[in-house]
Short mmCIF file of N, CA and C in Angstrom, two decimals:
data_model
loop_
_atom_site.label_atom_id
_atom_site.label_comp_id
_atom_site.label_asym_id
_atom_site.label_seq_id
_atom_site.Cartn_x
_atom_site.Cartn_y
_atom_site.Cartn_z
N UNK A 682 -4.16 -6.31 -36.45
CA UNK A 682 -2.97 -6.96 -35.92
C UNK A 682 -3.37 -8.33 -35.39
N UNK A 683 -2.81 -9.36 -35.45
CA UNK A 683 -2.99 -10.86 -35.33
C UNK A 683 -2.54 -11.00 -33.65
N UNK A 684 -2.90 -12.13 -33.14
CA UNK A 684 -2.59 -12.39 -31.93
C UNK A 684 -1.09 -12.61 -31.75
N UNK A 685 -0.52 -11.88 -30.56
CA UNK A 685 0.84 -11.80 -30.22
C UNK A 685 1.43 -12.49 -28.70
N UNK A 686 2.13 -12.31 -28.64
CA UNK A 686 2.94 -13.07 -27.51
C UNK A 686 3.82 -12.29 -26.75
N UNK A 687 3.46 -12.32 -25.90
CA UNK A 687 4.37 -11.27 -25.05
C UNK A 687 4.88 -12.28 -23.54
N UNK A 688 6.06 -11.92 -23.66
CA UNK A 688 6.79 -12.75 -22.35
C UNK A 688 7.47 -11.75 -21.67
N UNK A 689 7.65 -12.59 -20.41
CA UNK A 689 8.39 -12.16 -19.16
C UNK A 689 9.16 -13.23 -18.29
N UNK A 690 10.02 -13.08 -17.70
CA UNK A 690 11.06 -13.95 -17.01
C UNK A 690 11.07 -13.22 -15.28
N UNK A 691 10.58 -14.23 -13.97
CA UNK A 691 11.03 -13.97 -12.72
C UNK A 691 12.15 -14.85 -12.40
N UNK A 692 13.02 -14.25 -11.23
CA UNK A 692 14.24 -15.00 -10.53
C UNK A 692 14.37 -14.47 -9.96
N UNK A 693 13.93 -15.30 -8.75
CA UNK A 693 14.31 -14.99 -7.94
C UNK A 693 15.59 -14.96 -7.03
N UNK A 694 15.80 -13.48 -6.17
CA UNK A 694 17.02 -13.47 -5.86
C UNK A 694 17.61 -13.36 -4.59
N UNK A 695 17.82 -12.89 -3.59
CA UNK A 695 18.25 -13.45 -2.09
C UNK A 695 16.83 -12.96 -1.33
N UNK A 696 16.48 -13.87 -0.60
CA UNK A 696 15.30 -13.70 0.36
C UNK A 696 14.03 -13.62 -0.57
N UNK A 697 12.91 -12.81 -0.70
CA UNK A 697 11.91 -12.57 -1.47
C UNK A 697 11.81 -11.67 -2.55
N UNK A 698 13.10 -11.03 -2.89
CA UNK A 698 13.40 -9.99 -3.52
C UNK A 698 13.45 -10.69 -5.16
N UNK A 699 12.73 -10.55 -6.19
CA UNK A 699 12.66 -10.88 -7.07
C UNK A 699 13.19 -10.24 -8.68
N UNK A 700 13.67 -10.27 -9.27
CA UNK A 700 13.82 -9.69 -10.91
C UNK A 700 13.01 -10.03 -11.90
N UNK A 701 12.31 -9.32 -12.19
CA UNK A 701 11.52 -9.64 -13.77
C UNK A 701 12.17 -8.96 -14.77
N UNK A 702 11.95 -9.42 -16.35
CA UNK A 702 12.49 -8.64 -17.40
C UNK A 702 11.51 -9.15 -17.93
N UNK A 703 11.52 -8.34 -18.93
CA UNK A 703 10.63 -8.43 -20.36
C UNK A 703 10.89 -7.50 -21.38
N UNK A 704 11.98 -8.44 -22.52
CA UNK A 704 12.13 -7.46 -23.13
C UNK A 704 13.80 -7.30 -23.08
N UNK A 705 14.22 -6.00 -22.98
CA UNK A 705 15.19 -5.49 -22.36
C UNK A 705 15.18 -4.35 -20.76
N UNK A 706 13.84 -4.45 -20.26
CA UNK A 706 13.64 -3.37 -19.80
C UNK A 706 13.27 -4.71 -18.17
N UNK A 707 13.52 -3.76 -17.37
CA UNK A 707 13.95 -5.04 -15.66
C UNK A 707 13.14 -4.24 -14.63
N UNK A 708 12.30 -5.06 -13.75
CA UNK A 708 11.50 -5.00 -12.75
C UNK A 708 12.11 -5.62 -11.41
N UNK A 709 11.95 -4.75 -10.30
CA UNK A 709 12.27 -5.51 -9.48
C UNK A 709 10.67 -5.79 -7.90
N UNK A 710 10.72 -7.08 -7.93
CA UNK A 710 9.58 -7.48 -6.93
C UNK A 710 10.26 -7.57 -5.26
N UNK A 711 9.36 -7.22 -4.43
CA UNK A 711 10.10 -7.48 -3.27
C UNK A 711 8.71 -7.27 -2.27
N UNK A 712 9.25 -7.90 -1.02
CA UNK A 712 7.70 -7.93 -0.12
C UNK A 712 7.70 -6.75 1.25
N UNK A 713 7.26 -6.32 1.89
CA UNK A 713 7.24 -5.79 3.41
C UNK A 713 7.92 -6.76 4.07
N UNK A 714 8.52 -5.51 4.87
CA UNK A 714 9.28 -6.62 5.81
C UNK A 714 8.08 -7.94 6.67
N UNK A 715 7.01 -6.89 7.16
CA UNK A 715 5.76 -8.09 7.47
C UNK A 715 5.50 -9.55 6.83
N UNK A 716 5.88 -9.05 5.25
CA UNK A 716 5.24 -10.35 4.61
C UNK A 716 6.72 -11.37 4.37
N UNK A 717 8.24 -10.68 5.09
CA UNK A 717 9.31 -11.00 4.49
C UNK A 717 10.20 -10.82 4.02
N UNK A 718 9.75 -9.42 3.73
CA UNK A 718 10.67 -8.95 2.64
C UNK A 718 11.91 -7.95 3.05
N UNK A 719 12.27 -7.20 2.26
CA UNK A 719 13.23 -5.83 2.57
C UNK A 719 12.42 -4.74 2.66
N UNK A 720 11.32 -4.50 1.84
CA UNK A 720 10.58 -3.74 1.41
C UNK A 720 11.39 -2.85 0.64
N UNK A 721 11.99 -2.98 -0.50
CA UNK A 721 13.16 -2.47 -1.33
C UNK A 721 11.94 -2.12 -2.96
N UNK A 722 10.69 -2.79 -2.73
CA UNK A 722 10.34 -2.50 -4.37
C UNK A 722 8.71 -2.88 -3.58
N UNK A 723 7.91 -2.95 -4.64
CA UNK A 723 6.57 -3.13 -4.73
C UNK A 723 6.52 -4.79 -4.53
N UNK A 724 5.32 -5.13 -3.51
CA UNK A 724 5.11 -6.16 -3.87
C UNK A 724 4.34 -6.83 -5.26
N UNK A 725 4.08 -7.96 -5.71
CA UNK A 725 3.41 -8.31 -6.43
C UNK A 725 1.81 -7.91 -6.64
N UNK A 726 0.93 -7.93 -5.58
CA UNK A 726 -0.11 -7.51 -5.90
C UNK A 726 -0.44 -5.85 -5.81
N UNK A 727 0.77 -5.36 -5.41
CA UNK A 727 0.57 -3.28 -5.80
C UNK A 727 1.25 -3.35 -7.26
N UNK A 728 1.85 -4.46 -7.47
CA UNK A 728 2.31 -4.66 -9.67
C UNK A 728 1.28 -4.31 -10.04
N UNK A 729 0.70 -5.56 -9.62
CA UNK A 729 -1.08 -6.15 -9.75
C UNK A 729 -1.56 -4.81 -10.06
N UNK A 730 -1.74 -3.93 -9.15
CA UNK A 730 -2.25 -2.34 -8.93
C UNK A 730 -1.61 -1.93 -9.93
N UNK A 731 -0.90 -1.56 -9.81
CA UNK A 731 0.01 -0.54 -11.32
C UNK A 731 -0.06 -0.85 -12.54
N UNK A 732 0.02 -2.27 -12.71
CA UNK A 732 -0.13 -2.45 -13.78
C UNK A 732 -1.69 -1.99 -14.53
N UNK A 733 -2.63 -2.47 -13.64
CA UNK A 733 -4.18 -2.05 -13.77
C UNK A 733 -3.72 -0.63 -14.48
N UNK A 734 -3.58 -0.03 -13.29
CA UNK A 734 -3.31 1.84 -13.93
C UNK A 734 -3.17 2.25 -14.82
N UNK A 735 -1.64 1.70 -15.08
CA UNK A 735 -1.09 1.77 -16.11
C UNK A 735 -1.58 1.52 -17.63
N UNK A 736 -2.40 0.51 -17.41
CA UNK A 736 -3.30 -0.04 -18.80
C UNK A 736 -4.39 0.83 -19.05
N UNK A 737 -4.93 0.92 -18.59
CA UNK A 737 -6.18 2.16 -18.05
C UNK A 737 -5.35 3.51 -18.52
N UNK A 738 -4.42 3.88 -18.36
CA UNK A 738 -3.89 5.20 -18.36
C UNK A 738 -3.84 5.16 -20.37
N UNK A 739 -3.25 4.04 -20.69
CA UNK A 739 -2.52 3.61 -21.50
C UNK A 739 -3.94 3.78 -22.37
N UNK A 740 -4.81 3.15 -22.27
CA UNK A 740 -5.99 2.97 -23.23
C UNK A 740 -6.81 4.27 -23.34
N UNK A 741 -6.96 5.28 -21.98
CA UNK A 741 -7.14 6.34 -22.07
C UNK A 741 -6.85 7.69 -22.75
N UNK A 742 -5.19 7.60 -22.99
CA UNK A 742 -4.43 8.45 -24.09
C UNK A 742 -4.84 7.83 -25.34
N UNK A 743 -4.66 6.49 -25.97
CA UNK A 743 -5.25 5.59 -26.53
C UNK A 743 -6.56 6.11 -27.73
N UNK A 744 -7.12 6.23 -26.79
CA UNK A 744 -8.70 6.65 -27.18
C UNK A 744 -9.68 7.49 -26.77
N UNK A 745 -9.04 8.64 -26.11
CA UNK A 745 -9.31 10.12 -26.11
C UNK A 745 -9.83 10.74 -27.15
N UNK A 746 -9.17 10.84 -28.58
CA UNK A 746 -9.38 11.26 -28.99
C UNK A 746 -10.75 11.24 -30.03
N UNK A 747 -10.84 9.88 -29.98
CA UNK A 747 -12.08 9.09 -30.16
C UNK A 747 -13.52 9.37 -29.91
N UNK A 748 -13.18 9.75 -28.56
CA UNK A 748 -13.92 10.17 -28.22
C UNK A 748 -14.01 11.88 -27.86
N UNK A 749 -14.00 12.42 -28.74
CA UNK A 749 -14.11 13.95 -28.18
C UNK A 749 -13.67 14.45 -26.85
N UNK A 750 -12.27 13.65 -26.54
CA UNK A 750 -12.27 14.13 -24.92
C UNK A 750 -10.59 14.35 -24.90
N UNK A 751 -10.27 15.82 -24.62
CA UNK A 751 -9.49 16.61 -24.54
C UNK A 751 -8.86 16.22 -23.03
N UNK A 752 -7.87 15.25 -23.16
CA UNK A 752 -7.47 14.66 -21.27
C UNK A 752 -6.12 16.08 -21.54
N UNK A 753 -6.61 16.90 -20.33
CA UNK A 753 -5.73 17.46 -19.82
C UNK A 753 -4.70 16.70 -18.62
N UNK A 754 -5.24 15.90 -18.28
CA UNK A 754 -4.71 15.11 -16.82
C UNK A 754 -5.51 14.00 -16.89
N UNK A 755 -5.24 13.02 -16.02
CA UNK A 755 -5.68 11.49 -16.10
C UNK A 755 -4.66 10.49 -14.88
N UNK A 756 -5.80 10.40 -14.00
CA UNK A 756 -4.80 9.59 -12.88
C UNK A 756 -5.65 8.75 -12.28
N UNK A 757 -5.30 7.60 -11.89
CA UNK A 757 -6.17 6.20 -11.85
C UNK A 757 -5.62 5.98 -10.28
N UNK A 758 -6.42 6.00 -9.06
CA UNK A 758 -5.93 5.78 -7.72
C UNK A 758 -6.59 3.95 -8.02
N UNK A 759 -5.79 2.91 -7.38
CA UNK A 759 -6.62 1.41 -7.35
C UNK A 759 -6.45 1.04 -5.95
N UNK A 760 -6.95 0.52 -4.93
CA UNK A 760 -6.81 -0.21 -4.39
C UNK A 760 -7.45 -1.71 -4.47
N UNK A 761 -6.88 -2.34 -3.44
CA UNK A 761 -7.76 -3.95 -3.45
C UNK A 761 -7.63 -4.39 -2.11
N UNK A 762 -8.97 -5.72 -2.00
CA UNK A 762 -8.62 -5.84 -0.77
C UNK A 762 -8.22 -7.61 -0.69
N UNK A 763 -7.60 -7.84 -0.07
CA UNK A 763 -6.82 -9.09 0.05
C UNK A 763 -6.44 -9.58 1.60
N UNK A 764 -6.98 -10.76 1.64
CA UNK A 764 -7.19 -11.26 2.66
C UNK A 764 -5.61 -12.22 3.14
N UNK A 765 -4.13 -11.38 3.71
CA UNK A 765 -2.97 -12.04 3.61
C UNK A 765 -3.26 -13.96 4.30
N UNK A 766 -4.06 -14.40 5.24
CA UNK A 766 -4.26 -15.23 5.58
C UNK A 766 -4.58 -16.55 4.81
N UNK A 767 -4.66 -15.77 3.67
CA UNK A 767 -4.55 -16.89 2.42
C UNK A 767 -3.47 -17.49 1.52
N UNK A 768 -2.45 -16.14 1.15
CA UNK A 768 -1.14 -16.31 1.31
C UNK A 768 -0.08 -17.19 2.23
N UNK A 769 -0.78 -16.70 3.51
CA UNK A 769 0.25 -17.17 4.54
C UNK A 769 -0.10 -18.99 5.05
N UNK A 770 -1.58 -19.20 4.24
CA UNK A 770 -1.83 -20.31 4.69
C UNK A 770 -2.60 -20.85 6.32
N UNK A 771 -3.01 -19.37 6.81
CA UNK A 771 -3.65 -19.78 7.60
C UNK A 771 -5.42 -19.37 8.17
N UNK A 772 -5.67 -19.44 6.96
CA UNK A 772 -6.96 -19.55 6.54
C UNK A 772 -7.93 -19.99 5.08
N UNK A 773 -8.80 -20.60 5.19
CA UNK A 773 -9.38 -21.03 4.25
C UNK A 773 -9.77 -20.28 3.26
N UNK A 774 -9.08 -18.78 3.33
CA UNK A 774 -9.87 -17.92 2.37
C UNK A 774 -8.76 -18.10 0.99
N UNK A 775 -9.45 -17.30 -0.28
CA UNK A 775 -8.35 -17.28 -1.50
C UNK A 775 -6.99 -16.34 -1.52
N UNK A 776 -6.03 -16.98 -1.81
CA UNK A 776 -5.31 -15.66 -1.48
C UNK A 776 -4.63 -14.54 -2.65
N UNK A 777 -6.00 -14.20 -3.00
CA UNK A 777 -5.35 -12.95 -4.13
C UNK A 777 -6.49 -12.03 -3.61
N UNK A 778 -7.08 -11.30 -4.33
CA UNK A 778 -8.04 -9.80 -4.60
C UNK A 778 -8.99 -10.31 -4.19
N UNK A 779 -9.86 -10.23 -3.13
CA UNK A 779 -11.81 -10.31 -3.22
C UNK A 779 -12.22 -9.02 -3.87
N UNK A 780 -11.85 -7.96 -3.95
CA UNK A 780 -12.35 -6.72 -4.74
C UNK A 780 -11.11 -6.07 -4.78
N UNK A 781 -11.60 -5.16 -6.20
CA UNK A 781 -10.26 -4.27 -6.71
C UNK A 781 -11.21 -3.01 -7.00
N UNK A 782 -11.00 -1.71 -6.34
CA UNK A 782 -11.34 -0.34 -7.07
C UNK A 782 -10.61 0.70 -7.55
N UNK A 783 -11.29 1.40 -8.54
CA UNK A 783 -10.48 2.66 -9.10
C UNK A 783 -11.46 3.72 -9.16
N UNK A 784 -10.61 4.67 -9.00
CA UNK A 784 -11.17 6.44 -9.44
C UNK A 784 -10.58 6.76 -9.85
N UNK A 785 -10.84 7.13 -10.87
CA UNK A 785 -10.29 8.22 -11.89
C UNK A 785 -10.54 9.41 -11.95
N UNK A 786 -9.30 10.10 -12.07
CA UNK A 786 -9.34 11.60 -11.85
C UNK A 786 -8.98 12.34 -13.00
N UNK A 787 -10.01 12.90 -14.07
CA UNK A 787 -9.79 13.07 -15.52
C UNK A 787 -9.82 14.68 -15.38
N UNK A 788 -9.06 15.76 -15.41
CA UNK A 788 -9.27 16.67 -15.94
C UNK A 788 -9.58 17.00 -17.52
N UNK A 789 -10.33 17.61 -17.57
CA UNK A 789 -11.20 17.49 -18.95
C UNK A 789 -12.45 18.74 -19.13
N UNK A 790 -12.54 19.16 -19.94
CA UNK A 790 -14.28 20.06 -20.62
C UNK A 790 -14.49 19.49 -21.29
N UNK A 791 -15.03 18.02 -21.04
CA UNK A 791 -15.75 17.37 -21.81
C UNK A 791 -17.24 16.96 -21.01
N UNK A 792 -18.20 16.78 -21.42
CA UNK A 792 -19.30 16.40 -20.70
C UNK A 792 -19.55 15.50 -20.24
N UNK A 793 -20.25 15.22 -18.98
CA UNK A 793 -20.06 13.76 -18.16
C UNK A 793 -20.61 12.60 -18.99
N UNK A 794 -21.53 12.84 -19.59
CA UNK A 794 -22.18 11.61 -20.18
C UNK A 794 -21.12 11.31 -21.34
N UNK A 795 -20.61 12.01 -22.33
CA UNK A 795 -19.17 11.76 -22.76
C UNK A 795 -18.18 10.86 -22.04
N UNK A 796 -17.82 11.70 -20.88
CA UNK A 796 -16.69 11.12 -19.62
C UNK A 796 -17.12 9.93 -19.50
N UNK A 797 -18.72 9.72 -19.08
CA UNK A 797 -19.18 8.12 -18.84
C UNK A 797 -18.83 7.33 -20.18
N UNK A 798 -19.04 7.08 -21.20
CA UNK A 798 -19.03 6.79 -22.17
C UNK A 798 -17.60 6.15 -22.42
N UNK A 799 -16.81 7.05 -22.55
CA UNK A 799 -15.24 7.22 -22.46
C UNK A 799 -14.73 6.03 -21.42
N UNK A 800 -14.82 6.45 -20.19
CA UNK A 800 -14.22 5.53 -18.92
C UNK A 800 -15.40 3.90 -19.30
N UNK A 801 -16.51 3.56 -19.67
CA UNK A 801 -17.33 2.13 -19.89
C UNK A 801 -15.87 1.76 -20.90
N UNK A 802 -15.94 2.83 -22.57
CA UNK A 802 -15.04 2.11 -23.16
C UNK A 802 -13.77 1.45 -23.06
N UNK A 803 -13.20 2.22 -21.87
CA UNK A 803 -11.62 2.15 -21.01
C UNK A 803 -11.38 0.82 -20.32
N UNK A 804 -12.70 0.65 -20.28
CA UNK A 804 -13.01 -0.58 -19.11
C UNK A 804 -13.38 -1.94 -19.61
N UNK A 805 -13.77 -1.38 -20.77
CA UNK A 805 -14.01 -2.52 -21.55
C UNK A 805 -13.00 -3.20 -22.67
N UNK A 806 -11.83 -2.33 -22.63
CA UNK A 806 -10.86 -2.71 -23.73
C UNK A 806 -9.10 -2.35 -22.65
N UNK A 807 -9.20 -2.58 -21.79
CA UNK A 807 -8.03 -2.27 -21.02
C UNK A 807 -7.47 -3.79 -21.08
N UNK A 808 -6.63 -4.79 -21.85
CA UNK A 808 -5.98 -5.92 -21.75
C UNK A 808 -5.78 -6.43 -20.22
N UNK A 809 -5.53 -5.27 -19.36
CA UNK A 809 -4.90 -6.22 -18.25
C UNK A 809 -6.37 -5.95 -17.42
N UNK A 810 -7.25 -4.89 -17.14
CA UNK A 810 -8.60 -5.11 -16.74
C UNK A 810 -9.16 -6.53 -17.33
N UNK A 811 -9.24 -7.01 -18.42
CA UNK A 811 -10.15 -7.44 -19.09
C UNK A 811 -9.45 -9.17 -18.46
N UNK A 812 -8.46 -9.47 -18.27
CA UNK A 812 -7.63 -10.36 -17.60
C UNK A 812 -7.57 -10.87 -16.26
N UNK A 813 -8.08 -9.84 -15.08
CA UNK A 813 -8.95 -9.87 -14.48
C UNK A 813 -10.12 -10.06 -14.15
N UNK A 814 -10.91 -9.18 -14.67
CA UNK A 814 -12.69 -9.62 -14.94
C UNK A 814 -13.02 -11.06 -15.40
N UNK A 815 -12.07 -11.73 -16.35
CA UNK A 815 -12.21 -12.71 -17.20
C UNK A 815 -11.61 -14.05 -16.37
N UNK A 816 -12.21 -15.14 -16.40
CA UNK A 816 -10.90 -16.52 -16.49
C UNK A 816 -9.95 -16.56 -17.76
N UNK A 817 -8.89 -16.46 -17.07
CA UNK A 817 -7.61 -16.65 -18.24
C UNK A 817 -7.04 -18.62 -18.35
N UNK A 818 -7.03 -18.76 -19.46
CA UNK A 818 -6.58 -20.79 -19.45
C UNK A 818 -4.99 -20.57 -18.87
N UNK A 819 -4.84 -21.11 -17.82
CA UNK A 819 -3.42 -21.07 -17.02
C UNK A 819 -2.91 -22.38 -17.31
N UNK A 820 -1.49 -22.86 -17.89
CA UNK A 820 -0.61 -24.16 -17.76
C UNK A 820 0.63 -24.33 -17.18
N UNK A 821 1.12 -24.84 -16.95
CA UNK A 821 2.76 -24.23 -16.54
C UNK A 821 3.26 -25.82 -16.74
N UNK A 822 4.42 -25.84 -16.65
CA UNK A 822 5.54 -27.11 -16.51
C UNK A 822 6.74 -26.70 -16.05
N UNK A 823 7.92 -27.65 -15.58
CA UNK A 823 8.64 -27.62 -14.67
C UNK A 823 9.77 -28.18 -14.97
N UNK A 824 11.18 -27.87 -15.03
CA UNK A 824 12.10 -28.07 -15.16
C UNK A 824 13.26 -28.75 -13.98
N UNK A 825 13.30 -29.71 -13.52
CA UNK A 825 14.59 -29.65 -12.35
C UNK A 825 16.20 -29.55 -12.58
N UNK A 826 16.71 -28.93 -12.41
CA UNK A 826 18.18 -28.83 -12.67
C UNK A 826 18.95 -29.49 -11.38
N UNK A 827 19.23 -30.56 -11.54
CA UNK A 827 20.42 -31.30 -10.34
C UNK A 827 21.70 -30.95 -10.28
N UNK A 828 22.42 -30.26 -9.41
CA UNK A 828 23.34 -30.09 -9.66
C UNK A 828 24.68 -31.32 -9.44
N UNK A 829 25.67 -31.72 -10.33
CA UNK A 829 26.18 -33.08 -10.58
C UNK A 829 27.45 -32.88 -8.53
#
């Protein structure tokens, strides 16, 4: 399969509460009341989290079978740690992830050195892991709409 393109659209909508689509199918972003928000949806960096999971989960059904490994169950806990003072602007630190972890919880009779094998390959071909680990080339441009 050749390289593809996949898009998404945010708009934001009263206060910090955000809409994404992609597709036909709609996300909604929103912050803690702490950071602002309603706390009505996930913020952006527990997306961040899910989405991880999700890809991981995704590549795991994926290529199970590949590997001789019978997933009875498969659940990816992530956290990260993030320093909000970077966000908020009142500190010199970055403000996204300094570290991100996962455990995976594979029910399976498959053998660990298998299991190891399995979870390196997961890790190594997960699109949105690999997007992370990696520098991605970022551009953007900007539109102003005046209203007359």
């Amino acid at each position: 399969m050749a390289k593809q393109i996949f898009k998404a659209n945010a708009h934001l909508q009263e206060q910090v509460l955000v809409e994404t689509t992609a597709r036909q199918h709609r996300v909604f972003v929103d912050e803690p009341q702490s950071l602002g928000g309603t706390d009505t949806a996930m913020n952006p960096v527990e997306l961040l989290l899910s989405a991880l999971g999700a890809c991981q989960s995704i590549v795991a059904r994926t290529y199970a079978e590949k590997f001789n490994i019978d997933l009875k169950d498969f659940k990816v806990e992530l956290e990260g740690d993030l320093d909000t003072d970077g966000f908020l602007g009142k500190s010199d630190v970055r403000p996204g992830y300094s570290d991100i972890r996962a455990t995976y919880h594979i029910d399976t009779d498959a053998p660990e050195e298998k299991v190891a094998a399995f979870i390196a390959y997961l890790e190594a071909h997960c699109p949105v892991g690999d997007t992370i680990v990696n520098t991605v080339n970022f551009s953007s441009s900007y539109q102003v709409r005046q209203k007359a």
